[in-house]
GROMACS .gro file of C-alpha atoms in nm:
model
  246
    1UNK     CA    1   0.981   0.631   0.842
    2UNK     CA    2   0.699   0.703   1.057
    3UNK     CA    3   0.612   0.721   1.434
    4UNK     CA    4   0.367   0.413   1.301
    5UNK     CA    5   0.577   0.217   1.098
    6UNK     CA    6   0.886   0.245   1.327
    7UNK     CA    7   0.645   0.141   1.627
    8UNK     CA    8   0.527  -0.180   1.415
    9UNK     CA    9   0.907  -0.291   1.310
   10UNK     CA   10   0.986  -0.275   1.703
   11UNK     CA   11   0.652  -0.495   1.785
   12UNK     CA   12   0.781  -0.727   1.540
   13UNK     CA   13   1.159  -0.764   1.658
   14UNK     CA   14   0.956  -0.817   2.003
   15UNK     CA   15   0.681  -1.035   1.974
   16UNK     CA   16   0.844  -1.156   1.669
   17UNK     CA   17   0.533  -1.066   1.400
   18UNK     CA   18   0.348  -0.736   1.367
   19UNK     CA   19   0.053  -0.661   1.179
   20UNK     CA   20   0.014  -0.426   0.877
   21UNK     CA   21  -0.347  -0.287   0.810
   22UNK     CA   22  -0.289  -0.233   0.449
   23UNK     CA   23  -0.022  -0.336   0.226
   24UNK     CA   24  -0.211  -0.356  -0.083
   25UNK     CA   25  -0.476  -0.111  -0.202
   26UNK     CA   26  -0.840  -0.266  -0.374
   27UNK     CA   27  -0.664  -0.228  -0.735
   28UNK     CA   28  -0.363  -0.443  -0.629
   29UNK     CA   29  -0.607  -0.706  -0.451
   30UNK     CA   30  -0.800  -0.725  -0.758
   31UNK     CA   31  -0.515  -0.795  -0.975
   32UNK     CA   32  -0.362  -1.021  -0.761
   33UNK     CA   33  -0.653  -1.158  -0.746
   34UNK     CA   34  -0.640  -1.271  -1.091
   35UNK     CA   35  -0.305  -1.411  -1.124
   36UNK     CA   36  -0.329  -1.615  -0.857
   37UNK     CA   37  -0.685  -1.755  -0.975
   38UNK     CA   38  -0.488  -1.807  -1.309
   39UNK     CA   39  -0.181  -2.013  -1.144
   40UNK     CA   40  -0.418  -2.217  -0.944
   41UNK     CA   41  -0.654  -2.315  -1.242
   42UNK     CA   42  -0.315  -2.376  -1.447
   43UNK     CA   43  -0.029  -2.517  -1.159
   44UNK     CA   44  -0.285  -2.669  -0.853
   45UNK     CA   45  -0.302  -3.006  -1.003
   46UNK     CA   46  -0.118  -3.347  -0.857
   47UNK     CA   47   0.229  -3.353  -1.028
   48UNK     CA   48   0.253  -2.983  -1.105
   49UNK     CA   49   0.618  -2.865  -1.112
   50UNK     CA   50   0.604  -2.640  -0.760
   51UNK     CA   51   0.280  -2.719  -0.623
   52UNK     CA   52   0.219  -2.900  -0.392
   53UNK     CA   53  -0.082  -3.062  -0.138
   54UNK     CA   54   0.126  -2.948   0.243
   55UNK     CA   55  -0.152  -3.110   0.427
   56UNK     CA   56  -0.217  -3.438   0.186
   57UNK     CA   57  -0.028  -3.728   0.086
   58UNK     CA   58   0.216  -3.734  -0.159
   59UNK     CA   59   0.055  -3.895  -0.511
   60UNK     CA   60  -0.311  -3.927  -0.334
   61UNK     CA   61  -0.593  -3.892  -0.568
   62UNK     CA   62  -0.799  -3.715  -0.301
   63UNK     CA   63  -0.838  -3.329  -0.336
   64UNK     CA   64  -0.581  -3.150  -0.193
   65UNK     CA   65  -0.612  -3.031   0.134
   66UNK     CA   66  -0.404  -2.752   0.142
   67UNK     CA   67  -0.218  -2.659  -0.173
   68UNK     CA   68   0.051  -2.442  -0.282
   69UNK     CA   69   0.256  -2.275  -0.505
   70UNK     CA   70   0.594  -2.214  -0.414
   71UNK     CA   71   0.779  -1.912  -0.671
   72UNK     CA   72   0.457  -1.800  -0.873
   73UNK     CA   73   0.625  -1.559  -0.995
   74UNK     CA   74   0.827  -1.824  -1.213
   75UNK     CA   75   0.506  -1.846  -1.415
   76UNK     CA   76   0.349  -1.474  -1.353
   77UNK     CA   77   0.718  -1.245  -1.337
   78UNK     CA   78   0.477  -0.933  -1.380
   79UNK     CA   79   0.481  -1.003  -1.003
   80UNK     CA   80   0.836  -0.891  -0.930
   81UNK     CA   81   0.775  -0.574  -1.116
   82UNK     CA   82   0.502  -0.492  -0.895
   83UNK     CA   83   0.410  -0.177  -0.667
   84UNK     CA   84   0.382  -0.448  -0.401
   85UNK     CA   85   0.669  -0.621  -0.464
   86UNK     CA   86   0.892  -0.290  -0.421
   87UNK     CA   87   0.662  -0.216  -0.116
   88UNK     CA   88   0.737  -0.562   0.092
   89UNK     CA   89   1.118  -0.558  -0.071
   90UNK     CA   90   1.155  -0.184   0.138
   91UNK     CA   91   0.944  -0.321   0.492
   92UNK     CA   92   1.157  -0.633   0.483
   93UNK     CA   93   1.513  -0.437   0.448
   94UNK     CA   94   1.340  -0.187   0.722
   95UNK     CA   95   1.311  -0.477   0.943
   96UNK     CA   96   1.543  -0.693   0.920
   97UNK     CA   97   1.866  -0.422   0.867
   98UNK     CA   98   1.963  -0.545   0.576
   99UNK     CA   99   2.000  -0.359   0.197
  100UNK     CA  100   1.691  -0.456  -0.017
  101UNK     CA  101   1.983  -0.536  -0.312
  102UNK     CA  102   2.079  -0.769  -0.043
  103UNK     CA  103   1.824  -1.014   0.056
  104UNK     CA  104   1.707  -1.309  -0.121
  105UNK     CA  105   1.348  -1.375  -0.192
  106UNK     CA  106   1.054  -1.587  -0.357
  107UNK     CA  107   0.675  -1.598  -0.329
  108UNK     CA  108   0.473  -1.859  -0.201
  109UNK     CA  109   0.059  -1.878  -0.245
  110UNK     CA  110  -0.154  -2.071  -0.021
  111UNK     CA  111  -0.499  -2.166  -0.059
  112UNK     CA  112  -0.778  -2.242   0.167
  113UNK     CA  113  -1.058  -2.380  -0.007
  114UNK     CA  114  -1.412  -2.289   0.110
  115UNK     CA  115  -1.582  -2.530   0.320
  116UNK     CA  116  -1.333  -2.790   0.266
  117UNK     CA  117  -0.916  -2.842   0.346
  118UNK     CA  118  -0.732  -2.874   0.625
  119UNK     CA  119  -0.586  -2.665   0.923
  120UNK     CA  120  -0.219  -2.528   0.918
  121UNK     CA  121  -0.094  -2.682   1.230
  122UNK     CA  122   0.151  -2.491   1.488
  123UNK     CA  123   0.496  -2.448   1.341
  124UNK     CA  124   0.801  -2.256   1.276
  125UNK     CA  125   0.913  -2.183   0.939
  126UNK     CA  126   1.241  -2.239   1.033
  127UNK     CA  127   1.172  -2.639   1.057
  128UNK     CA  128   1.202  -2.686   0.724
  129UNK     CA  129   1.518  -2.511   0.694
  130UNK     CA  130   1.858  -2.688   0.629
  131UNK     CA  131   2.068  -2.634   0.946
  132UNK     CA  132   2.382  -2.660   0.840
  133UNK     CA  133   2.305  -2.328   0.681
  134UNK     CA  134   2.169  -2.032   0.893
  135UNK     CA  135   1.964  -1.758   0.751
  136UNK     CA  136   1.749  -1.407   0.900
  137UNK     CA  137   1.445  -1.357   0.745
  138UNK     CA  138   1.098  -1.298   0.738
  139UNK     CA  139   0.755  -1.407   0.628
  140UNK     CA  140   0.487  -1.097   0.431
  141UNK     CA  141   0.181  -1.313   0.465
  142UNK     CA  142  -0.048  -1.059   0.236
  143UNK     CA  143  -0.420  -1.212   0.244
  144UNK     CA  144  -0.615  -1.167  -0.083
  145UNK     CA  145  -0.987  -1.195   0.124
  146UNK     CA  146  -1.156  -1.111   0.423
  147UNK     CA  147  -0.894  -1.374   0.661
  148UNK     CA  148  -1.123  -1.439   1.020
  149UNK     CA  149  -1.097  -1.717   1.223
  150UNK     CA  150  -1.361  -1.880   1.070
  151UNK     CA  151  -1.158  -1.890   0.752
  152UNK     CA  152  -0.845  -1.951   0.849
  153UNK     CA  153  -0.605  -1.594   0.962
  154UNK     CA  154  -0.294  -1.654   1.145
  155UNK     CA  155  -0.243  -1.692   1.496
  156UNK     CA  156   0.103  -1.620   1.670
  157UNK     CA  157   0.270  -1.753   1.940
  158UNK     CA  158   0.375  -1.361   2.104
  159UNK     CA  159   0.797  -1.432   2.198
  160UNK     CA  160   0.850  -1.749   2.042
  161UNK     CA  161   1.119  -1.639   1.792
  162UNK     CA  162   1.341  -1.590   2.113
  163UNK     CA  163   1.332  -1.961   2.124
  164UNK     CA  164   1.526  -2.226   1.988
  165UNK     CA  165   1.356  -2.393   1.677
  166UNK     CA  166   1.116  -2.660   1.846
  167UNK     CA  167   1.052  -3.019   1.767
  168UNK     CA  168   0.835  -3.098   1.484
  169UNK     CA  169   0.727  -3.417   1.320
  170UNK     CA  170   0.551  -3.442   0.991
  171UNK     CA  171   0.126  -3.362   0.973
  172UNK     CA  172  -0.033  -3.702   1.159
  173UNK     CA  173   0.305  -3.846   1.222
  174UNK     CA  174   0.299  -3.998   0.825
  175UNK     CA  175   0.610  -3.882   0.625
  176UNK     CA  176   0.388  -3.912   0.339
  177UNK     CA  177   0.281  -3.549   0.445
  178UNK     CA  178   0.477  -3.269   0.350
  179UNK     CA  179   0.346  -2.982   0.609
  180UNK     CA  180   0.501  -3.062   0.959
  181UNK     CA  181   0.384  -2.934   1.282
  182UNK     CA  182   0.523  -2.902   1.684
  183UNK     CA  183   0.289  -3.011   1.992
  184UNK     CA  184   0.561  -2.777   2.147
  185UNK     CA  185   0.318  -2.500   2.171
  186UNK     CA  186   0.054  -2.399   2.406
  187UNK     CA  187  -0.269  -2.329   2.171
  188UNK     CA  188  -0.418  -2.110   2.473
  189UNK     CA  189  -0.145  -1.826   2.436
  190UNK     CA  190  -0.183  -1.787   2.083
  191UNK     CA  191  -0.315  -1.421   1.895
  192UNK     CA  192  -0.515  -1.437   1.608
  193UNK     CA  193  -0.480  -1.132   1.398
  194UNK     CA  194  -0.783  -1.130   1.130
  195UNK     CA  195  -0.728  -0.898   0.821
  196UNK     CA  196  -0.908  -0.750   0.583
  197UNK     CA  197  -0.834  -0.799   0.170
  198UNK     CA  198  -0.474  -0.623   0.081
  199UNK     CA  199  -0.367  -0.678   0.471
  200UNK     CA  200  -0.080  -0.882   0.601
  201UNK     CA  201   0.114  -1.019   0.887
  202UNK     CA  202   0.514  -1.013   0.893
  203UNK     CA  203   0.665  -1.304   1.088
  204UNK     CA  204   0.983  -1.410   1.172
  205UNK     CA  205   1.137  -1.733   1.013
  206UNK     CA  206   1.131  -1.871   1.411
  207UNK     CA  207   0.755  -1.730   1.525
  208UNK     CA  208   0.557  -1.997   1.579
  209UNK     CA  209   0.227  -1.985   1.393
  210UNK     CA  210  -0.126  -2.153   1.355
  211UNK     CA  211  -0.384  -2.114   1.074
  212UNK     CA  212  -0.754  -2.298   1.107
  213UNK     CA  213  -0.975  -2.461   0.858
  214UNK     CA  214  -1.140  -2.253   0.652
  215UNK     CA  215  -1.520  -2.286   0.732
  216UNK     CA  216  -1.651  -1.982   0.526
  217UNK     CA  217  -1.824  -2.059   0.207
  218UNK     CA  218  -1.548  -1.829   0.053
  219UNK     CA  219  -1.188  -1.886  -0.041
  220UNK     CA  220  -0.868  -1.754   0.160
  221UNK     CA  221  -0.623  -1.670  -0.070
  222UNK     CA  222  -0.270  -1.605   0.105
  223UNK     CA  223   0.017  -1.450  -0.139
  224UNK     CA  224   0.292  -1.467   0.114
  225UNK     CA  225   0.646  -1.277   0.015
  226UNK     CA  226   0.966  -1.422   0.178
  227UNK     CA  227   1.252  -1.219   0.204
  228UNK     CA  228   1.611  -1.380   0.332
  229UNK     CA  229   1.981  -1.306   0.393
  230UNK     CA  230   2.229  -1.497   0.179
  231UNK     CA  231   2.318  -1.830   0.355
  232UNK     CA  232   2.597  -1.859   0.655
  233UNK     CA  233   2.734  -2.142   0.679
  234UNK     CA  234   2.674  -2.338   1.107
  235UNK     CA  235   2.999  -2.545   1.190
  236UNK     CA  236   2.810  -2.727   1.483
  237UNK     CA  237   2.403  -2.828   1.266
  238UNK     CA  238   2.168  -2.894   1.517
  239UNK     CA  239   2.028  -3.197   1.472
  240UNK     CA  240   1.589  -3.214   1.282
  241UNK     CA  241   1.573  -3.602   1.187
  242UNK     CA  242   1.186  -3.480   1.094
  243UNK     CA  243   1.445  -3.320   0.796
  244UNK     CA  244   1.567  -3.678   0.672
  245UNK     CA  245   1.291  -3.732   0.428
  246UNK     CA  246   1.364  -3.465   0.204
   0.00000   0.00000   0.00000
């Protein structure tokens, strides 16, 4: 491991996130964009399997506010044969100290359409997980476009992964909305992480994060790979009442 890689891994462990300026080169980004756009044309319609509008009401006829495709590898298995996937899995193995062949994983694609859509409110990924099972894991969030504060880059709360899973509720306190948010975060403490195409941010499941709406004329496409340990049963799981609707 190079000195730079070691420093980024230590930054991830200290702050709960680390910026990787380049995890996909120009040709890989172009290839990922082609797959990404094809899948959103084919799959991103209401009722399609593995498609969700994170910020919109279920069964709404309105245009999706924050469209997402879960497990795009089901429809484009070539994603798992790519150098980009192998690179990200090696990063996850190093950061989590888990052998690559023991990591479980899935992908998801999140689109912020130009001049339209919703912010991704402050939340922790672990808030979406069943508290009866414990996992160690991280997400590698790769942008396929320029990600700025104006277009919806990620913001993080440094060190927030060392605390508990915070109380969450559904966006707008509406149980018909899939997305979760927490009010127990000081937004002024957030750190913005702008990136160029092919750049990435690695974050822990428990690190609070946020992304604003896309106020630019270009899409903000993000391809995320999630890596995690096998689940371990929790003897006395904590209460997460916001999960009852699932």
